[in-house]
PDB file of C-alpha atoms in Angstrom:
ATOM      1  CA  UNK H 450     -12.601  -0.702   9.587  1.00  0.00           C
ATOM      2  CA  UNK H 451     -12.325   2.369   7.390  1.00  0.00           C
ATOM      3  CA  UNK H 452     -14.816   2.792   4.626  1.00  0.00           C
ATOM      4  CA  UNK H 453     -12.104   3.979   2.223  1.00  0.00           C
ATOM      5  CA  UNK H 454      -8.929   1.976   2.249  1.00  0.00           C
ATOM      6  CA  UNK H 455      -5.733   2.316   0.226  1.00  0.00           C
ATOM      7  CA  UNK H 456      -6.758  -0.371  -2.317  1.00  0.00           C
ATOM      8  CA  UNK H 457      -9.998   1.508  -3.083  1.00  0.00           C
ATOM      9  CA  UNK H 458      -8.100   4.783  -3.527  1.00  0.00           C
ATOM     10  CA  UNK H 459      -5.555   3.099  -5.786  1.00  0.00           C
ATOM     11  CA  UNK H 460      -8.433   1.641  -7.899  1.00  0.00           C
ATOM     12  CA  UNK H 461     -10.124   4.990  -8.265  1.00  0.00           C
ATOM     13  CA  UNK H 462      -6.805   6.565  -9.308  1.00  0.00           C
ATOM     14  CA  UNK H 463      -6.291   3.826 -11.911  1.00  0.00           C
ATOM     15  CA  UNK H 464      -9.761   4.389 -13.266  1.00  0.00           C
ATOM     16  CA  UNK H 465      -9.077   8.183 -13.485  1.00  0.00           C
ATOM     17  CA  UNK H 466      -5.827   7.470 -15.222  1.00  0.00           C
ATOM     18  CA  UNK H 467      -7.538   5.181 -17.709  1.00  0.00           C
ATOM     19  CA  UNK H 468     -10.084   7.991 -18.542  1.00  0.00           C
ATOM     20  CA  UNK H 469      -7.181  10.433 -18.956  1.00  0.00           C
ATOM     21  CA  UNK H 470      -5.249   8.104 -21.263  1.00  0.00           C
ATOM     22  CA  UNK H 471      -8.373   7.567 -23.384  1.00  0.00           C
ATOM     23  CA  UNK H 472      -8.802  11.317 -23.886  1.00  0.00           C
ATOM     24  CA  UNK H 473      -8.202  12.448 -27.505  1.00  0.00           C
ATOM     25  CA  UNK H 474      -5.443  14.784 -26.385  1.00  0.00           C
ATOM     26  CA  UNK H 475      -3.302  11.722 -25.499  1.00  0.00           C
ATOM     27  CA  UNK H 476      -4.477   9.877 -28.612  1.00  0.00           C
ATOM     28  CA  UNK H 477      -4.687   6.516 -26.810  1.00  0.00           C
ATOM     29  CA  UNK H 478      -7.240   3.811 -27.436  1.00  0.00           C
ATOM     30  CA  UNK H 479      -9.193   2.182 -24.578  1.00  0.00           C
ATOM     31  CA  UNK H 480      -7.204  -1.061 -24.596  1.00  0.00           C
ATOM     32  CA  UNK H 481      -3.872   0.734 -24.304  1.00  0.00           C
ATOM     33  CA  UNK H 482      -5.303   3.059 -21.647  1.00  0.00           C
ATOM     34  CA  UNK H 483      -6.652   0.153 -19.654  1.00  0.00           C
ATOM     35  CA  UNK H 484      -3.367  -1.757 -19.837  1.00  0.00           C
ATOM     36  CA  UNK H 485      -1.403   1.330 -18.791  1.00  0.00           C
ATOM     37  CA  UNK H 486      -3.762   2.064 -15.817  1.00  0.00           C
ATOM     38  CA  UNK H 487      -3.729  -1.603 -14.773  1.00  0.00           C
ATOM     39  CA  UNK H 488       0.044  -1.595 -14.858  1.00  0.00           C
ATOM     40  CA  UNK H 489       0.263   1.488 -12.672  1.00  0.00           C
ATOM     41  CA  UNK H 490      -2.318   0.022 -10.289  1.00  0.00           C
ATOM     42  CA  UNK H 491      -0.216  -3.188  -9.972  1.00  0.00           C
ATOM     43  CA  UNK H 492       2.872  -1.042  -9.139  1.00  0.00           C
ATOM     44  CA  UNK H 493       0.933   0.891  -6.481  1.00  0.00           C
ATOM     45  CA  UNK H 494      -0.421  -2.337  -4.919  1.00  0.00           C
ATOM     46  CA  UNK H 495       3.064  -3.880  -4.865  1.00  0.00           C
ATOM     47  CA  UNK H 496       4.539  -0.826  -3.189  1.00  0.00           C
ATOM     48  CA  UNK H 497       1.730  -0.800  -0.607  1.00  0.00           C
ATOM     49  CA  UNK H 498       2.227  -4.493   0.073  1.00  0.00           C
ATOM     50  CA  UNK H 499       5.954  -4.029   0.631  1.00  0.00           C
ATOM     51  CA  UNK H 500       5.346  -1.046   2.887  1.00  0.00           C
ATOM     52  CA  UNK H 501       2.846  -3.097   4.922  1.00  0.00           C
ATOM     53  CA  UNK H 502       5.320  -5.999   5.178  1.00  0.00           C
ATOM     54  CA  UNK H 503       7.956  -3.659   6.515  1.00  0.00           C
ATOM     55  CA  UNK H 504       5.519  -2.085   8.921  1.00  0.00           C
ATOM     56  CA  UNK H 505       4.411  -5.406  10.307  1.00  0.00           C
ATOM     57  CA  UNK H 506       7.989  -6.573  10.721  1.00  0.00           C
ATOM     58  CA  UNK H 507       8.962  -3.354  12.572  1.00  0.00           C
ATOM     59  CA  UNK H 508       5.847  -3.638  14.690  1.00  0.00           C
ATOM     60  CA  UNK H 509       6.621  -7.232  15.660  1.00  0.00           C
ATOM     61  CA  UNK H 510      10.175  -6.234  16.566  1.00  0.00           C
ATOM     62  CA  UNK H 511       8.841  -3.386  18.781  1.00  0.00           C
ATOM     63  CA  UNK H 512       6.418  -5.685  20.505  1.00  0.00           C
ATOM     64  CA  UNK H 513       9.192  -8.199  21.242  1.00  0.00           C
ATOM     65  CA  UNK H 514      11.404  -5.417  22.622  1.00  0.00           C
ATOM     66  CA  UNK H 515       8.539  -4.122  24.785  1.00  0.00           C
ATOM     67  CA  UNK H 516       7.842  -7.605  26.107  1.00  0.00           C
ATOM     68  CA  UNK H 517      11.527  -8.164  26.927  1.00  0.00           C
ATOM     69  CA  UNK H 518      11.657  -4.788  28.699  1.00  0.00           C
ATOM     70  CA  UNK H 519       8.512  -5.665  30.791  1.00  0.00           C
ATOM     71  CA  UNK H 520       9.970  -9.035  31.781  1.00  0.00           C
ATOM     72  CA  UNK H 521      13.190  -7.367  32.897  1.00  0.00           C
ATOM     73  CA  UNK H 522      11.249  -4.740  34.859  1.00  0.00           C
ATOM     74  CA  UNK H 523       9.204  -7.450  36.544  1.00  0.00           C
ATOM     75  CA  UNK H 524      12.396  -9.280  37.612  1.00  0.00           C
ATOM     76  CA  UNK H 525      13.868  -6.018  38.897  1.00  0.00           C
ATOM     77  CA  UNK H 526      16.573  -5.885  36.264  1.00  0.00           C
ATOM     78  CA  UNK H 527      17.549  -2.493  34.872  1.00  0.00           C
TER      79      UNK H 527
END
């Protein structure tokens, strides 16, 4: 299990964005900055969840194809 996972990285990025949005150069208040950062974090998490779903689906399809190929090889089919 990695010590740093994608959720942790996304959270750190959101915290950094919140700090940037609070900076006087952007003129944002902390509530607006937090909302903006949380919104971006939610988007990143949703994209990561979709990518993981697609990966797991493709992996399952590959496993099924490999199992079918092994069965055919064991039967002597080519």
